Short mmCIF file of C-alpha atoms in Angstrom, two decimals:
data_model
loop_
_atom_site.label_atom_id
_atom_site.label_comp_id
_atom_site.label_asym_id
_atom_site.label_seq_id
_atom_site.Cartn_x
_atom_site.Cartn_y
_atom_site.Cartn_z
CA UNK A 1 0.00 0.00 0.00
CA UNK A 2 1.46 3.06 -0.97
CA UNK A 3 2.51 5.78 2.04
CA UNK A 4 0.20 8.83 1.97
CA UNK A 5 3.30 10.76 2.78
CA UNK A 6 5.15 8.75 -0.35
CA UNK A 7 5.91 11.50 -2.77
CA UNK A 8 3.51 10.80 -6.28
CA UNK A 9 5.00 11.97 -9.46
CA UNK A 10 7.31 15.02 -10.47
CA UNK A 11 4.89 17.82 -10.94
CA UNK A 12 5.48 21.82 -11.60
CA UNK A 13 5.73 22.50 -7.62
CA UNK A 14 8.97 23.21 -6.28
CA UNK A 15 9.22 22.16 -2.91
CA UNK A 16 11.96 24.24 -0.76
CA UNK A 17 13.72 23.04 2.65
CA UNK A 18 11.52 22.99 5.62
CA UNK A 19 14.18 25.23 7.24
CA UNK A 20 16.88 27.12 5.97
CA UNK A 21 20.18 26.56 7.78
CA UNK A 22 21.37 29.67 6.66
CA UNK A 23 19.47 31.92 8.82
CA UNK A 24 20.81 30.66 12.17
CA UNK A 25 24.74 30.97 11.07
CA UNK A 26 23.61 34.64 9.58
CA UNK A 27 22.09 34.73 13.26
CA UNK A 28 25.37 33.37 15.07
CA UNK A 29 27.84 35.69 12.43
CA UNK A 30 25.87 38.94 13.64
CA UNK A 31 26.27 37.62 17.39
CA UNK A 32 29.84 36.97 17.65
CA UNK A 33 29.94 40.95 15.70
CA UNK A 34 30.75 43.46 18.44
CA UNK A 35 31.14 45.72 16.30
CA UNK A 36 28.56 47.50 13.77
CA UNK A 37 28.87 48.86 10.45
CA UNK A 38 26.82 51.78 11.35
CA UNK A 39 27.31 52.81 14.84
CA UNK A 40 30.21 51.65 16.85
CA UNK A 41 29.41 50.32 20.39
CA UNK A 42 31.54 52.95 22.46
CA UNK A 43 29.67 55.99 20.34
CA UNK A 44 26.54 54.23 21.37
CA UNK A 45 26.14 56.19 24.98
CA UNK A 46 26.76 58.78 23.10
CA UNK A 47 24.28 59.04 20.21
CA UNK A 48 21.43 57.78 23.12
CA UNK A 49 22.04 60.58 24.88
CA UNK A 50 22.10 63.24 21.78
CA UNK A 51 18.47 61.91 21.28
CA UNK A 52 17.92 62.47 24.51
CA UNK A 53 18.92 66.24 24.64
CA UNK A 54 17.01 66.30 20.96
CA UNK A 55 13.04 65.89 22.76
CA UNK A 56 11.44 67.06 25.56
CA UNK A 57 10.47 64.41 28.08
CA UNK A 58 8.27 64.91 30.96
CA UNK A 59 6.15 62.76 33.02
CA UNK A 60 4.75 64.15 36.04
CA UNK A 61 1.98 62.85 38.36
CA UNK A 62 -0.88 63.66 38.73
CA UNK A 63 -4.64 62.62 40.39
CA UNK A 64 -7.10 60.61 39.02
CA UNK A 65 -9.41 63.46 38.38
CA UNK A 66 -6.66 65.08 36.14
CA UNK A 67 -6.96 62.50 33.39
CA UNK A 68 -7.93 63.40 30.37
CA UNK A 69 -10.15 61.27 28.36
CA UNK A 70 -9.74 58.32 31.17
CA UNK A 71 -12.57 57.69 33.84
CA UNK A 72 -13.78 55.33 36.79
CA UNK A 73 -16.85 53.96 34.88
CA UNK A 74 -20.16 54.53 36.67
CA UNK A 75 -21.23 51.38 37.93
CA UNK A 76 -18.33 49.10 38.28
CA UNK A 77 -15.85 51.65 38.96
CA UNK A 78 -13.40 50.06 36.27
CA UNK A 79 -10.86 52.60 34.86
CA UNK A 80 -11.54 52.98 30.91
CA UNK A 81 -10.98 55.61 28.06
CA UNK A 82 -13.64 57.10 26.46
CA UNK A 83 -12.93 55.78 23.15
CA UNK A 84 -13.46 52.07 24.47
CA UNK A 85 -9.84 51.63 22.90
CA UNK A 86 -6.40 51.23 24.67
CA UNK A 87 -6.95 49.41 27.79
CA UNK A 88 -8.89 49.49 30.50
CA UNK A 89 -7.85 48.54 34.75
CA UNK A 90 -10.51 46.02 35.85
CA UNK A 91 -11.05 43.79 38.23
CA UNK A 92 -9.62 40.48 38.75
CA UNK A 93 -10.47 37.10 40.87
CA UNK A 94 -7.85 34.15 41.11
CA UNK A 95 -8.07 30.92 42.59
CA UNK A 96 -5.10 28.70 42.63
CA UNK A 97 -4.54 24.97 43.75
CA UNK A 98 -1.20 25.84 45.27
CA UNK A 99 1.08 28.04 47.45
CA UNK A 100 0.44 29.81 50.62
CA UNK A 101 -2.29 32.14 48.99
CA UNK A 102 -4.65 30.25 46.85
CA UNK A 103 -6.91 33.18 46.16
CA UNK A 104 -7.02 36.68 45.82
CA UNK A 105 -8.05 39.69 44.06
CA UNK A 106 -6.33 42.46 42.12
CA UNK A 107 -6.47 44.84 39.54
CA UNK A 108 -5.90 43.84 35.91
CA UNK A 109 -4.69 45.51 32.77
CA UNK A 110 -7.08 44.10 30.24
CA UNK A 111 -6.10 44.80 26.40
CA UNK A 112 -7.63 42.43 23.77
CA UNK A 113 -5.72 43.97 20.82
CA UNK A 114 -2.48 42.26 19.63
CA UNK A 115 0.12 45.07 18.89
CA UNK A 116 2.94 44.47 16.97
CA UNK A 117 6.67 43.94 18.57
CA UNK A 118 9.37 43.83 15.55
CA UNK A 119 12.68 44.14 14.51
CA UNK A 120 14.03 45.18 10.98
CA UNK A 121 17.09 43.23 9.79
CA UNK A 122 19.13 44.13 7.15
CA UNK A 123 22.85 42.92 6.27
CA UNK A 124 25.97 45.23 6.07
CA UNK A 125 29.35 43.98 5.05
CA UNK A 126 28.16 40.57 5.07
CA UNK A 127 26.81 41.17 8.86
CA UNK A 128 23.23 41.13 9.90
CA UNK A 129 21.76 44.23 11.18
CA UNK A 130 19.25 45.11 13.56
CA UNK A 131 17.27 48.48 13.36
CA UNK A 132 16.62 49.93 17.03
CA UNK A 133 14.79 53.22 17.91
CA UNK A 134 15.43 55.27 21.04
CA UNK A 135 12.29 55.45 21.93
CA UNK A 136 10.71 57.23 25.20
CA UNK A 137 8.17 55.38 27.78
CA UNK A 138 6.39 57.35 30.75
CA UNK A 139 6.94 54.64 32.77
CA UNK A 140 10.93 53.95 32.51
CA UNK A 141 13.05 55.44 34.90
CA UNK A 142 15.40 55.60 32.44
CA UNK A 143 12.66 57.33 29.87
CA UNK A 144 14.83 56.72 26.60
CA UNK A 145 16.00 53.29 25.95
CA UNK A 146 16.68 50.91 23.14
CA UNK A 147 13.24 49.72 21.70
CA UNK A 148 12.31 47.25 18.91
CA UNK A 149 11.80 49.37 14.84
CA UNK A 150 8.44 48.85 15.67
CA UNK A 151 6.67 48.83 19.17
CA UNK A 152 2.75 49.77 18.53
CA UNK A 153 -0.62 48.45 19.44
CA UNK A 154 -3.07 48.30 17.16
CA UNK A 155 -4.66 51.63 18.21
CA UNK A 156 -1.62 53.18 17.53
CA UNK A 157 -0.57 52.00 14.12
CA UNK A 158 -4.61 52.41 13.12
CA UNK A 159 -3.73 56.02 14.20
CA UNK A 160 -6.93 55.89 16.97
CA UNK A 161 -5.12 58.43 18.91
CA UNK A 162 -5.23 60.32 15.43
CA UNK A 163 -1.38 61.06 16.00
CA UNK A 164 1.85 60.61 13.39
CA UNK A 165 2.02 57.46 11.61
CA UNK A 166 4.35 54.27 13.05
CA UNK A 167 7.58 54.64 11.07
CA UNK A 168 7.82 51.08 9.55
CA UNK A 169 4.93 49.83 10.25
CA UNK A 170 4.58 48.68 6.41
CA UNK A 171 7.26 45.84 7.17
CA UNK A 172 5.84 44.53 9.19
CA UNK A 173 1.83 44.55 8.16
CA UNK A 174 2.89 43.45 4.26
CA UNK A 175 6.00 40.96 6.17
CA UNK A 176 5.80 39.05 2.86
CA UNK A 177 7.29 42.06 1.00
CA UNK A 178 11.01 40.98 3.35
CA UNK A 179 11.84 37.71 4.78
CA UNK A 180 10.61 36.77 7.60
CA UNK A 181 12.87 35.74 10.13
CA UNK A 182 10.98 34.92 13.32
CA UNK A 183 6.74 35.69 13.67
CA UNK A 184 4.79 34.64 16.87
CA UNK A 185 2.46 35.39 19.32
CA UNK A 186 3.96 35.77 22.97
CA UNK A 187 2.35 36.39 26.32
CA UNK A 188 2.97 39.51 28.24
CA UNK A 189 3.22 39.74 32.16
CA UNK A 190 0.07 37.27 33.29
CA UNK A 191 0.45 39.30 37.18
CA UNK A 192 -0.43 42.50 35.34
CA UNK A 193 -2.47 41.61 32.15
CA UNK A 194 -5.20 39.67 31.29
CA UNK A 195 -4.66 37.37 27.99
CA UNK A 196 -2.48 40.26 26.34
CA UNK A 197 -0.21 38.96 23.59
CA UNK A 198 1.53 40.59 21.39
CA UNK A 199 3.12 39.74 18.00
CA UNK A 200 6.52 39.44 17.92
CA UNK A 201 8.72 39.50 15.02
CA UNK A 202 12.09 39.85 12.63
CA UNK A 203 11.49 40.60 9.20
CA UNK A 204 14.58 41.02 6.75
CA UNK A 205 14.19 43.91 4.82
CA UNK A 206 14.76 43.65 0.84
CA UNK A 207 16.35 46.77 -0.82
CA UNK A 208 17.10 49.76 0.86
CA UNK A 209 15.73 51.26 3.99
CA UNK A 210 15.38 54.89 4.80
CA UNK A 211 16.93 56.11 8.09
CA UNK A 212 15.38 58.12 10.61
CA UNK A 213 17.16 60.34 13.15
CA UNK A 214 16.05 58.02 16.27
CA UNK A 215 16.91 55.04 15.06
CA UNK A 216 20.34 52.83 14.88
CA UNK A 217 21.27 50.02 12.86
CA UNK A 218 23.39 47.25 15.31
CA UNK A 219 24.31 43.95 15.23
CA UNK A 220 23.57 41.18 18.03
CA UNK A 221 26.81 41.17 18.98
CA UNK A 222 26.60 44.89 19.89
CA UNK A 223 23.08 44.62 21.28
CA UNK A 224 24.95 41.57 23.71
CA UNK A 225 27.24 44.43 25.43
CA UNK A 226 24.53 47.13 25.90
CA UNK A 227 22.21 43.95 27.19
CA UNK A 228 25.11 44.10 30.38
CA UNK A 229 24.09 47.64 30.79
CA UNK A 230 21.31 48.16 33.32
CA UNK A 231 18.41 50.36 31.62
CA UNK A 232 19.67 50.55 28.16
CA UNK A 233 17.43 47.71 25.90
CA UNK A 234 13.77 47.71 27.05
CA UNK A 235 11.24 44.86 27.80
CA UNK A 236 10.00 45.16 24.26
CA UNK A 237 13.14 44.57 22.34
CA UNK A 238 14.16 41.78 24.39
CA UNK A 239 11.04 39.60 23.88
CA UNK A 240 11.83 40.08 20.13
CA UNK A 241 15.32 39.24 20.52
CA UNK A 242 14.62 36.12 22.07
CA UNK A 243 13.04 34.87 18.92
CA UNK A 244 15.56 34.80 16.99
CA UNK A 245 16.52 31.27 15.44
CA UNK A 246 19.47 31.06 17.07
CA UNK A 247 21.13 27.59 15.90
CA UNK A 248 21.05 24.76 18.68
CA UNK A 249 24.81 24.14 18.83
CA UNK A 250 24.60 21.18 21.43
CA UNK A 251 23.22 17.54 20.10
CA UNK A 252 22.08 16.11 24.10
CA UNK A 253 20.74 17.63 26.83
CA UNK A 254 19.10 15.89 30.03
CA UNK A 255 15.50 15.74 28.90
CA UNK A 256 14.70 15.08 25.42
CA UNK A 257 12.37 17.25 23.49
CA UNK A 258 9.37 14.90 24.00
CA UNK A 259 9.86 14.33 27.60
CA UNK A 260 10.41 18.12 28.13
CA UNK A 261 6.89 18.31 26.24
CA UNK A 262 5.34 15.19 28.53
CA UNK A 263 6.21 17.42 31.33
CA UNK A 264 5.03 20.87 30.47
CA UNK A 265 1.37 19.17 28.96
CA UNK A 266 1.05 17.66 32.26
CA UNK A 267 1.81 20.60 34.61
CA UNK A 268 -0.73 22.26 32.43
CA UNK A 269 -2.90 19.85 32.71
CA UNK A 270 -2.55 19.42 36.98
CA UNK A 271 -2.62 22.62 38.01
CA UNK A 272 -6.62 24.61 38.48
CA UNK A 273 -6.67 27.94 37.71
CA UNK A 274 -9.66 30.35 37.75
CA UNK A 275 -9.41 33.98 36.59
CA UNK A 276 -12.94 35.59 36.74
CA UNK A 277 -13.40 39.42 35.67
CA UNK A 278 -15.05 41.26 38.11
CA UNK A 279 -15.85 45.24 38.36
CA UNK A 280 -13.02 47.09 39.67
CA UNK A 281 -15.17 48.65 42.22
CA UNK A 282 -15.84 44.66 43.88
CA UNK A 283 -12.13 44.12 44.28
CA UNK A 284 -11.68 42.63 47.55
CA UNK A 285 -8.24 43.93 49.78
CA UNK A 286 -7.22 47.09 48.01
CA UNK A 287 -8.38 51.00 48.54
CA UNK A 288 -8.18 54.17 46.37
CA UNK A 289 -7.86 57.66 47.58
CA UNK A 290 -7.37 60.37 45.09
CA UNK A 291 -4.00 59.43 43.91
CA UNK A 292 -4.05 55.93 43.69
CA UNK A 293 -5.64 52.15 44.13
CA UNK A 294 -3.17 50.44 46.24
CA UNK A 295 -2.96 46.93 48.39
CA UNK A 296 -4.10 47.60 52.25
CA UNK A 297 -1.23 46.16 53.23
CA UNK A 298 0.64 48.42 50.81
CA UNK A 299 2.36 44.91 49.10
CA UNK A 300 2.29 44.33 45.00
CA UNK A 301 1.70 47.46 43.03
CA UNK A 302 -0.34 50.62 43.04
CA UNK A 303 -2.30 52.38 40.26
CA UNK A 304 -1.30 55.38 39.63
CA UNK A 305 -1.99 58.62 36.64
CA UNK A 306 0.68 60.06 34.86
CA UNK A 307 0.68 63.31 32.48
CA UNK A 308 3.40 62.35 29.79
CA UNK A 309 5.56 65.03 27.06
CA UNK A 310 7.06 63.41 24.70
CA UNK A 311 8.84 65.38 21.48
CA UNK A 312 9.27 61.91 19.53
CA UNK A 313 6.18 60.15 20.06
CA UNK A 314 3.19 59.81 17.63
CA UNK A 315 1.40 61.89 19.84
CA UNK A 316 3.42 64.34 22.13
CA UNK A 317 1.31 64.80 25.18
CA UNK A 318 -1.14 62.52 26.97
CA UNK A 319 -2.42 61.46 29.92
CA UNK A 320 -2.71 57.86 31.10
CA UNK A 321 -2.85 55.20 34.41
CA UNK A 322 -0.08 52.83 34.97
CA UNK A 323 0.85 50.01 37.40
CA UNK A 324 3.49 50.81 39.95
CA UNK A 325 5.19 47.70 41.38
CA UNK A 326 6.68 47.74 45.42
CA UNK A 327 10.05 47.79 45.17
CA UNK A 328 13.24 46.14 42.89
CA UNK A 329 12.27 42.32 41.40
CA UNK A 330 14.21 39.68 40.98
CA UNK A 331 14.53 37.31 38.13
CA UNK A 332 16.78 34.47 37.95
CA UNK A 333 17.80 31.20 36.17
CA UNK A 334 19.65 28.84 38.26
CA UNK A 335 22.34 27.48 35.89
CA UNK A 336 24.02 23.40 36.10
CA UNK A 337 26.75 21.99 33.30
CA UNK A 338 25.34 17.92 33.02
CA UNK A 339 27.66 16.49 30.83
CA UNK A 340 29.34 19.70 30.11
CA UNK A 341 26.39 20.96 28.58
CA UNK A 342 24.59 24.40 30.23
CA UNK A 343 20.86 23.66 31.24
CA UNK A 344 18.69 26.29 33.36
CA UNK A 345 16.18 25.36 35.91
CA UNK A 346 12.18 26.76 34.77
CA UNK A 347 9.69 26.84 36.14
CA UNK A 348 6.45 26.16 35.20
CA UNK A 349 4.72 29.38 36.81
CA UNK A 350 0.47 30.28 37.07
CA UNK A 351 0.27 33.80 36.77
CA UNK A 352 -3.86 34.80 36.93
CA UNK A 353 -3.68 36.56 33.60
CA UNK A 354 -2.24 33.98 31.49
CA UNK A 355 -4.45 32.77 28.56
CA UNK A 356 -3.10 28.81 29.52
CA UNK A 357 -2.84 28.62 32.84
CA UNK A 358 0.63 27.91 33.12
CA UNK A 359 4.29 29.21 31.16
CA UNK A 360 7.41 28.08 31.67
CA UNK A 361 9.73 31.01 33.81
CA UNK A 362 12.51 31.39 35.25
CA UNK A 363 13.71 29.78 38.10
CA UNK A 364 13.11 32.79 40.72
CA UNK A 365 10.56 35.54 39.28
CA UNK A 366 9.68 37.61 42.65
CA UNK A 367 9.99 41.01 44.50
CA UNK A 368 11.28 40.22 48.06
CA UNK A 369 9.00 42.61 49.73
CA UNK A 370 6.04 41.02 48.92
CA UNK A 371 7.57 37.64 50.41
CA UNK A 372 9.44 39.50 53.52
CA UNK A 373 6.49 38.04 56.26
CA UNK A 374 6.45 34.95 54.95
CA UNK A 375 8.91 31.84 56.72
CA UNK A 376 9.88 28.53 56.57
CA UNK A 377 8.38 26.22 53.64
CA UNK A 378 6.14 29.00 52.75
CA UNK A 379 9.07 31.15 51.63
CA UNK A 380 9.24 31.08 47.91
CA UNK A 381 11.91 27.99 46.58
CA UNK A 382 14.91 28.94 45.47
CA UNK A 383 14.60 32.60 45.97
CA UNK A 384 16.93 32.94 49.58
CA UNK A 385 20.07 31.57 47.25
CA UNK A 386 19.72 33.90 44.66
CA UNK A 387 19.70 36.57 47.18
CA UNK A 388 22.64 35.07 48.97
CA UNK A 389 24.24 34.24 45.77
CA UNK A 390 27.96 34.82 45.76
CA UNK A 391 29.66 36.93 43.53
CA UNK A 392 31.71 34.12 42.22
CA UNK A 393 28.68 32.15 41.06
CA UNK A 394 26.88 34.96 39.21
CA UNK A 395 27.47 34.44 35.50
CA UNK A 396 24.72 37.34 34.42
CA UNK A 397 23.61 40.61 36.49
CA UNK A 398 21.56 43.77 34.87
CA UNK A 399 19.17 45.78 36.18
CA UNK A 400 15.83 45.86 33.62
CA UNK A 401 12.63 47.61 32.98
CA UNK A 402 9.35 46.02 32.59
CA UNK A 403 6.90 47.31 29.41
CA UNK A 404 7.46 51.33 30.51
CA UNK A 405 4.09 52.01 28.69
CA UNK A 406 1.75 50.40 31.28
CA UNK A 407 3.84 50.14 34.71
CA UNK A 408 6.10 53.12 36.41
CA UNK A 409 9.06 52.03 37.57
CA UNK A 410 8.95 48.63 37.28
CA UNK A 411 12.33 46.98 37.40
CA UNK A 412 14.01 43.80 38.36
CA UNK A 413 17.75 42.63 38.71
CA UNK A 414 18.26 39.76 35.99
CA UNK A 415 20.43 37.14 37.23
CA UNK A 416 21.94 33.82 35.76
CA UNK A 417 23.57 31.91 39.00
CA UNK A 418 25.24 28.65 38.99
CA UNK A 419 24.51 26.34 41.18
CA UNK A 420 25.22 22.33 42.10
CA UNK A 421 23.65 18.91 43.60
CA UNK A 422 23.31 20.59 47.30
CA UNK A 423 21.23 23.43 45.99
CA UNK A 424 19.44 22.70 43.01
CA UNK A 425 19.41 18.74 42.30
CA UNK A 426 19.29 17.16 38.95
CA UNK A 427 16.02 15.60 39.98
CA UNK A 428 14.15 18.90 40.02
CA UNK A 429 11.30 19.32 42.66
CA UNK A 430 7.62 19.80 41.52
CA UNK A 431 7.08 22.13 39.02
CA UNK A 432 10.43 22.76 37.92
CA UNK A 433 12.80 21.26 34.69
CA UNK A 434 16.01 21.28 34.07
CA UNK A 435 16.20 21.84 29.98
CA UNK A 436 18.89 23.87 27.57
CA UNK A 437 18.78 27.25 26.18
CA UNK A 438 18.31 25.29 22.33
CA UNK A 439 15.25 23.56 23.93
CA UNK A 440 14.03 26.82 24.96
CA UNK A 441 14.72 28.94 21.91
CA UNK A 442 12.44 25.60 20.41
CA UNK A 443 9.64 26.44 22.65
CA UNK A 444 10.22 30.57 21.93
CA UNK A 445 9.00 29.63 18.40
CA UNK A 446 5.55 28.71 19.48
CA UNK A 447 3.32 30.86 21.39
CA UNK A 448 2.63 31.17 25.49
CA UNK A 449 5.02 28.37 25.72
CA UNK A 450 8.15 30.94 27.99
CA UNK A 451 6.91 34.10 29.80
CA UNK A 452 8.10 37.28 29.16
CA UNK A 453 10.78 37.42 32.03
CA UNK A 454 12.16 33.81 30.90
CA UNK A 455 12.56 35.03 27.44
CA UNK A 456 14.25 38.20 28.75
CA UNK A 457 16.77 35.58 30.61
CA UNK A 458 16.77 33.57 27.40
CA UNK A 459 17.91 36.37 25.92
CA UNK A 460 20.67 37.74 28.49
CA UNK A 461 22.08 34.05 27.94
CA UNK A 462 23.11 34.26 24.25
CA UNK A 463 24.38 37.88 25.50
CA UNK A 464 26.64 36.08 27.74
CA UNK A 465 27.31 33.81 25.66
CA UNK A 466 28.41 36.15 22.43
CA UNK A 467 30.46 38.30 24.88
CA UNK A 468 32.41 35.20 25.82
CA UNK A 469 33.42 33.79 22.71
#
């Protein structure tokens, strides 16, 4: 009996290669490239901070009642615009089958639309490229950093906010005009949103690109060193950068692909979340006063309302809410050579706003000070040896923003740490895997597979690792 996958007769299709092996050694050539044909990497602080001095930036702020266009909705007091566009702060009730609280309620960022997160590539001298725009966010603390070509939701590149167009956009709506390099939907933070995704992408451009005055062309080996810098690449280009089909240059690793899958299908499949939207105005534990909805036992994050200038935006003044964590995060892989070969502990982490329950994460993904009361087994696992952590068994440290356009302030110190058999054994406890950064990059390609702060990690590994070879 012929095989229905048996190939018939020569016919007038061409058939191509499932995967090009090209890309990833372009990939790997413009990672081991500290140095750009464009800008060099030591005139880099340097051109930032001429865009800097080139806008005005202000963010200042200010009480609820001061927002323009924003209001607490009669009724069920959620926070929404009046165009019914943007986002909106509602109300959110978890349940959970695990940890020392199993339910709770909080505000949530809700935001159905899927914005667009990409990257322009183009090659110089035989080097891949990466365009990168300094682009300001009211909520950085650092308000100019290195941002993805593109970084727009769809209200903003459908010109809702009836401001200047997206530059690029067009490369990234009509992709099949370029080559696309990496395209897929990835979660963003499931404490703070509910079901937001956003598409991420690389798209190779074909013929020549125009330049505009905030934007840089560098290569991955150059975006490596500035990823060592605390503050300088945001949240946004990051998540994109993580995509990229890096090449898997390591054949074993402890796990293989299917039982790494086994695994993940069945925390997924254990573990019983409920999310339930609720009014704003029914959220159980937290207060508002004319300034801000905070926690009443002033833990997690407040809401707060900013007025923004901004001289390079679409639009250059606004008013908006964002979320305000408590105090400095930390995020942090635990790293182990098996067999020579580097593996990082995830986690498989519920956050109340993911769309599937469960995403793999890092190892430690926590800010102390919401943990400070708590002792014994109900202290968070692993997190008291990254904060002892050594010096000596650090391999990664950087200070990060979160997504500066919904939360103020929000940072967390990234950390790779190595660790052994005493701290972190090869037979992981419940709920955590030991796998490789190839098996991850595998996963990267396929949407709400790695949360945002795991890809972030993800991609502060191949920074270490291009700055070491």
């Amino acid at each position: 009996m012929l095989s229905p996958f048996a190939p018939l007769a020569a016919g007038p299709d061409t058939l191509r290669p499932r995967e090009d092996p090209s890309v990833a050694q372009r990939i790997l050539r413009s990672a081991g490239s500290p140095t750009g044909s464009w800008l060099s990497t030591e005139a880099f602080p340097g051109w930032l901070e001429e865009r800097r001095r080139a806008h005005r930036f202000e963010v200042e702020r200010i009480p609820f009642a001061e927002l323009d266009g924003w209001s607490f909705q009669e009724g069920t007091g959620n926070l929404v615009h009046r165009s019914g566009r943007f986002f909106s702060v509602e109300g959110l009730r978890v349940s959970t089958g695990e940890g020392p609280v199993r339910a709770w309620d909080q505000p949530i960022i809700k935001q159905p639309e899927v914005g667009i997160l990409g990257i322009l590539a183009k090659e110089f001298d035989g080097v891949l490229h990466f365009l990168m725009q300094a682009k300001m966010e009211p909520g950085n603390r650092e308000l100019l950093q290195l941002s993805p070509t593109v970084q727009a939701t769809r209200s903003n590149y459908t010109q809702v906010h009836r401001g200047a167009g997206v530059k690029y956009i067009e490369y990234f709506t009509r992709p099949e005009d370029g080559r696309v390099l990496a395209d897929v939907l990835q979660s963003e933070h499931g404490s703070w949103f509910l079901h937001k995704s956003n598409r991420n992408m690389i798209v190779e451009a074909v013929g020549p690109v125009p330049l505009h005055e905030d934007f840089c062309w560098l290569t991955l080996g150059q975006l490596a060193e500035l990823l060592h810098q605390d503050n300088v690449v945001n949240m946004d280009a990051r998540t994109v950068l993580a995509c990229a089909p890096y090449p898997d240059q390591v054949d074993g690793a402890l796990h293989t692909d299917t039982e790494l899958l086994s695994w993940f299908t069945a925390e997924r499949a254990r573990h019983d979340v409920t999310a339930e939207r609720i009014p704003l105005a029914d959220v159980a534990g937290w207060k508002r006063d004319a300034w801000a909805i905070e926690h009443e036992e002033g833990r997690h994050f407040d809401v707060v309302a900013v007025d923004v200038q901004a001289g390079n935006r679409e639009v250059t003044g606004w008013t908006q809410p964002l979320f305000e964590p408590r105090g400095l995060g930390v995020t942090a892989f635990l790293t182990r050579r098996f067999a020579g070969v580097t593996h990082v502990l995830a986690h498989a982490r519920t956050e109340g706003g993911f769309l599937d329950t469960v995403e793999l994460g890092p190892t430690v993904q926590y800010t102390p000070a919401n943990y400070a009361h708590l002792t014994g087994e109900d202290r968070p696992l692993f997190l008291d040896q990254v904060l002892a952590a050594e010096p000596g068994r650090i391999r990664y440290q950087a200070v990060h923003s979160e997504e500066g356009g919904r939360f103020l302030n929000a940072e967390s110190r990234y950390l790779l740490v190595e660790t052994d058999e005493d701290r972190a054994p090869r037979e992981a406890p419940p709920g955590y895997h030991w796998v490789t950064p190839g098996q991850l990059t595998s996963l990267v390609r396929h949407g709400h597979y790695v949360n945002v702060q795991a890809r972030t990690l993800l991609a502060c590994l191949y920074a270490s690792g291009a700055r070491t070879t």
